[in-house]
Amino acid sequence: MPEQTSSVTMNATPAPERQQSVLLIDPAPEVHRMLSMRLREDDIALVAAMTGEEGLELAESHQPSAIILELHLPRMSGFDLLRRLKSNPATMHAPVIMLTASEKAEDKVRAFELGATDYVCKPFNMSELRARIGGAMRIRRLLHLLEQRAQIDGMTGLWNRAYFNDKLAAEIAHMQRTGEPLALAICDLDKFKHLNDTLGHPFGDVVIQGFAQLLLRQLRSYDVACRYGGEEFALILPSATLEEAFAACDRIRRTLEARTWPGQPDLVVTASFGLADCGLDSMTNPASWIEAADRSLYSAKESGRNRVHVFDARLGAGREMKRMAA
Amino acid sequence: MADHADQPLRSAFSDDPEMQHLLQLFVEELPQHIDELCEALNDESLDDAQRIAHQLKGAGAGYGFAPISEAASDLEAALTASVAEANAIRQALDALVDCCTRVIA
């Protein structure tokens, strides 16, 4: 499993957004200019190919979010090109919108059979084409998400516990190999059951989702935020020293405490954090890391909640950060 | 069409300031496309003529000149007819040229 997970890009969020681009394969420069300008309004970059050969190359090198393909190309039929795009693993995932003057149903059917996502007849209406491009990119995003679904928590969009287990093992192995620091935090929303009981479960869900968003905003791009259980979250912080991890968790803690909630102006939600770091020889496997972080979380809760505790191996328990520094 | 024969043909987007530059380019390049089209027809290279008509059909409406698209579409249809009729092609070409000469940015 570590081999598999190590190939996954390290990201706090499972579906990273990157600059959207659309590849247009059409021999008419007028169409390129027009589409380029119209797509700029949607913050989408246009990659231009005038021939099929160029289109194939750019589809591979640019990995566009969508491809718009004119059926009538010099030297190559759009259908042939579509077939080649869909049989190449490097280009097969990009949704293709066929663009053509042909209204023939058999052409449309053929395009869909060959794997086209959509079909637009020329002369096209620019707003319609833009809407269809948006639709094609949305489908692509959803498909991408589906592929990751087994590793994603449905309610928050964070990684789920299955992913966390794989990732923690991989990061521990990485730490042992490279000697780079590593920190693990487990955090739990304080008195969440009371919140659910008094304000209702739908509002509880809002709080969990709000906290997940806050985590994503506060963490670095290579940190990994997971929903560990109901109102419990785990944060893997690669290359973070104990001090850095403490600072990150405390910042999250303070931001949450200061946050206001819709329809509940007086509500203050807090969380407790338990930290484990790599300064301990005994921590060689994921179970020992999780136990250490859990014990720190327990001691943070026992000490009054809304605080970050760190694990102390001599005590076999968590304690405040300040005393560690002394 | 005879009713509008002398009317200048404006783009449906002529009020869109963002489109001004693109419209100007399009109108400037129109004569070149028409020349290529006539040349292709003179050489009897119907494939080239068809390609140009097809592109004009696509671009015309995209630039807010629906009549250009319609005329280019008629020409394309005449060129792809199972039995190419010189007369029909000539008529469609004339209509398209007439349309393009009335265009202003």
XYZ file of C-alpha atoms in Angstrom, chain A residues 15-303:
289
model
C -9.348 17.576 -5.470
C -6.807 20.300 -6.193
C -8.049 23.011 -8.546
C -5.629 24.017 -11.218
C -5.745 26.626 -13.977
C -8.464 25.508 -16.377
C -7.618 25.319 -20.042
C -9.536 24.337 -23.139
C -7.892 22.961 -26.266
C -9.564 24.094 -29.480
C -8.783 22.035 -32.586
C -10.218 23.992 -35.495
C -8.625 25.191 -38.735
C -10.382 28.592 -38.684
C -8.408 31.362 -36.921
C -11.601 33.416 -36.556
C -13.054 30.774 -34.282
C -9.874 30.733 -32.176
C -9.864 34.477 -31.659
C -13.520 34.562 -30.762
C -13.419 31.667 -28.339
C -10.209 32.889 -26.758
C -11.790 36.221 -25.928
C -15.046 34.753 -24.693
C -13.320 32.198 -22.473
C -11.099 34.830 -20.924
C -14.225 36.111 -19.157
C -14.540 32.687 -17.539
C -10.856 32.675 -16.576
C -10.171 29.755 -18.907
C -7.038 29.672 -21.040
C -7.402 28.637 -24.662
C -4.809 26.332 -26.210
C -4.952 26.582 -30.007
C -4.416 23.842 -32.568
C -5.129 24.433 -36.253
C -4.547 20.840 -37.363
C -5.266 17.379 -36.004
C -1.584 16.529 -35.597
C -1.047 19.660 -33.544
C -4.164 18.842 -31.540
C -2.896 15.397 -30.593
C 0.414 16.819 -29.436
C -1.101 19.636 -27.388
C -3.717 17.370 -25.813
C -0.879 15.290 -24.435
C 1.481 18.081 -23.398
C -1.104 20.525 -21.992
C -3.602 18.138 -20.375
C -6.535 20.480 -21.059
C -9.686 20.359 -18.935
C -11.743 19.997 -22.115
C -11.195 19.642 -25.847
C -13.309 21.262 -28.553
C -12.879 19.409 -31.808
C -14.076 20.491 -35.247
C -15.175 17.526 -37.351
C -13.764 18.947 -40.584
C -9.989 19.065 -40.337
C -7.380 19.168 -43.049
C -5.842 15.732 -43.761
C -7.558 14.028 -40.836
C -11.175 13.359 -39.970
C -12.327 14.645 -36.613
C -13.674 11.172 -35.908
C -10.236 9.613 -36.420
C -8.725 12.205 -34.142
C -11.413 11.575 -31.537
C -10.673 7.846 -31.666
C -6.963 8.499 -31.171
C -7.564 10.895 -28.287
C -9.796 8.355 -26.572
C -7.386 5.435 -27.006
C -4.364 7.276 -25.599
C -4.190 6.958 -21.792
C -2.614 10.421 -21.598
C -5.549 12.125 -23.330
C -8.548 9.835 -22.867
C -9.874 11.548 -19.744
C -10.356 14.996 -21.246
C -13.983 15.540 -22.246
C -14.370 16.230 -25.965
C -17.033 18.503 -27.422
C -17.492 17.928 -31.135
C -18.055 21.047 -33.188
C -19.490 20.755 -36.630
C -21.870 22.067 -39.214
C -23.373 18.670 -39.710
C -26.830 18.188 -38.255
C -26.900 14.539 -39.232
C -28.062 12.283 -36.427
C -25.718 9.494 -37.549
C -22.734 11.823 -37.113
C -23.845 12.735 -33.625
C -24.402 9.113 -32.683
C -20.987 8.206 -34.061
C -19.328 10.976 -32.054
C -20.921 9.777 -28.830
C -20.027 6.172 -29.620
C -16.415 7.201 -30.051
C -16.432 8.829 -26.630
C -17.419 12.465 -27.217
C -18.998 14.150 -24.208
C -21.079 16.629 -26.162
C -21.884 17.846 -29.639
C -22.455 21.400 -30.851
C -23.576 22.388 -34.326
C -22.072 25.334 -36.157
C -22.820 28.154 -36.398
C -22.729 27.926 -32.663
C -24.103 30.349 -30.176
C -21.206 31.475 -28.003
C -23.178 31.477 -24.747
C -24.358 27.962 -25.453
C -20.860 26.743 -26.206
C -19.548 28.349 -23.025
C -22.298 26.688 -21.033
C -21.483 23.334 -22.601
C -17.773 23.761 -21.882
C -18.688 24.499 -18.280
C -20.819 21.355 -18.198
C -18.071 19.199 -19.686
C -15.530 20.474 -17.159
C -17.956 19.838 -14.331
C -18.408 16.243 -15.467
C -14.661 15.834 -15.623
C -14.255 17.186 -12.094
C -16.959 14.854 -10.812
C -15.389 11.849 -12.519
C -12.061 12.768 -11.022
C -13.745 13.018 -7.656
C -15.464 9.674 -8.116
C -12.119 8.021 -8.692
C -10.980 9.359 -5.355
C -14.278 8.728 -3.666
C -13.120 5.618 -1.882
C -10.673 7.882 -0.068
C -12.859 10.879 0.515
C -15.231 11.784 3.308
C -18.559 12.596 1.690
C -19.690 15.232 4.145
C -16.570 17.369 4.365
C -14.591 16.596 1.201
C -11.568 15.850 3.409
C -9.655 12.599 3.096
C -11.283 9.751 5.001
C -9.915 7.376 7.575
C -8.896 4.722 5.029
C -6.713 7.251 3.245
C -5.377 8.531 6.549
C -4.193 5.060 7.563
C -2.293 4.558 4.293
C -0.894 8.060 4.300
C 0.315 7.984 7.904
C 2.166 4.727 7.287
C 3.764 6.205 4.157
C 4.796 9.392 5.968
C 6.306 7.461 8.872
C 8.320 5.394 6.401
C 9.407 8.592 4.664
C 10.428 10.124 7.979
C 12.491 7.054 8.885
C 14.172 7.091 5.491
C 15.004 10.779 5.316
C 15.179 11.875 8.942
C 12.774 14.715 8.179
C 10.448 15.735 11.002
C 6.828 14.678 11.098
C 3.907 15.563 13.310
C 0.453 14.127 13.804
C -2.476 15.940 15.382
C -5.841 14.521 16.329
C -8.481 17.073 17.139
C -12.011 16.854 18.380
C -14.761 19.480 18.485
C -15.581 20.279 22.112
C -18.987 19.370 23.548
C -20.228 18.450 20.131
C -22.929 16.132 21.412
C -24.412 18.998 23.389
C -24.350 21.172 20.265
C -26.129 18.461 18.267
C -28.725 17.988 21.009
C -29.514 21.669 21.448
C -29.199 23.030 17.897
C -30.007 19.909 15.913
C -28.016 17.529 13.771
C -28.306 19.604 10.578
C -26.590 22.457 12.384
C -24.022 20.015 13.733
C -23.251 19.094 10.136
C -22.808 22.768 9.275
C -20.257 23.085 12.077
C -18.345 19.998 10.937
C -18.250 21.275 7.379
C -17.261 24.751 8.517
C -14.405 23.335 10.564
C -13.256 21.240 7.592
C -13.142 24.374 5.424
C -11.222 26.185 8.115
C -8.682 23.346 8.225
C -8.158 23.521 4.485
C -7.609 27.266 4.584
C -5.208 27.130 7.502
C -3.062 24.185 6.459
C -0.186 24.094 3.990
C -0.830 22.491 0.619
C 1.159 19.375 1.531
C -0.498 18.819 4.891
C -3.142 16.115 4.956
C -6.462 16.771 6.674
C -8.698 13.770 7.320
C -12.057 13.250 8.922
C -11.215 10.574 11.434
C -14.642 9.955 12.883
C -17.851 11.866 13.725
C -16.433 15.132 15.041
C -12.842 13.948 15.146
C -10.169 15.006 12.662
C -6.582 13.923 12.031
C -3.897 16.166 10.576
C -0.672 14.783 9.154
C 1.927 17.534 9.057
C 4.991 16.439 7.095
C 8.312 18.217 7.756
C 6.821 20.006 10.761
C 8.764 20.220 14.007
C 6.821 19.998 17.247
C 6.966 23.787 17.594
C 5.688 24.334 14.072
C 2.947 21.769 14.477
C 1.926 23.337 17.771
C 1.800 26.783 16.158
C -0.341 25.467 13.301
C -2.785 23.711 15.622
C -3.011 26.658 17.964
C -3.713 28.965 15.031
C -6.519 26.659 13.914
C -7.824 26.525 17.474
C -7.895 30.321 17.799
C -9.457 30.815 14.369
C -12.232 28.368 15.192
C -12.875 30.006 18.544
C -13.213 33.415 16.873
C -15.476 32.164 14.084
C -19.134 33.129 13.989
C -21.879 30.779 12.857
C -24.922 31.482 10.689
C -28.043 32.184 12.722
C -26.203 31.675 16.044
C -24.438 34.976 16.805
C -23.541 33.978 20.354
C -22.310 30.484 19.618
C -18.628 29.760 20.212
C -17.322 26.432 18.926
C -13.959 25.198 20.145
C -11.765 22.169 19.587
C -9.092 20.291 21.536
C -5.913 19.032 19.921
C -3.512 16.214 20.754
C -0.082 16.269 19.128
C 2.512 13.576 18.575
C 5.850 14.216 16.929
C 8.914 12.364 15.751
C 11.111 13.162 18.757
C 10.339 9.782 20.254
C 12.230 6.607 19.372
C 9.388 4.366 20.408
C 7.107 5.634 17.693
C 7.856 3.394 14.775
C 4.399 2.367 13.657
C 1.132 4.164 12.941
C -0.609 2.625 15.971
C 1.924 4.143 18.383
C 1.581 7.560 16.726
C -2.185 7.471 16.915
C -2.110 6.342 20.522
C 0.290 9.128 21.470
C -1.838 11.776 19.748
C -4.970 10.298 21.311
C -3.488 10.459 24.811
C -2.522 14.082 24.261
C -6.046 14.821 23.087
C -7.423 13.132 26.176
C -5.266 15.249 28.444
C -6.273 18.425 26.540
C -9.918 17.525 27.138
C -9.294 16.720 30.805
C -7.527 20.036 31.328
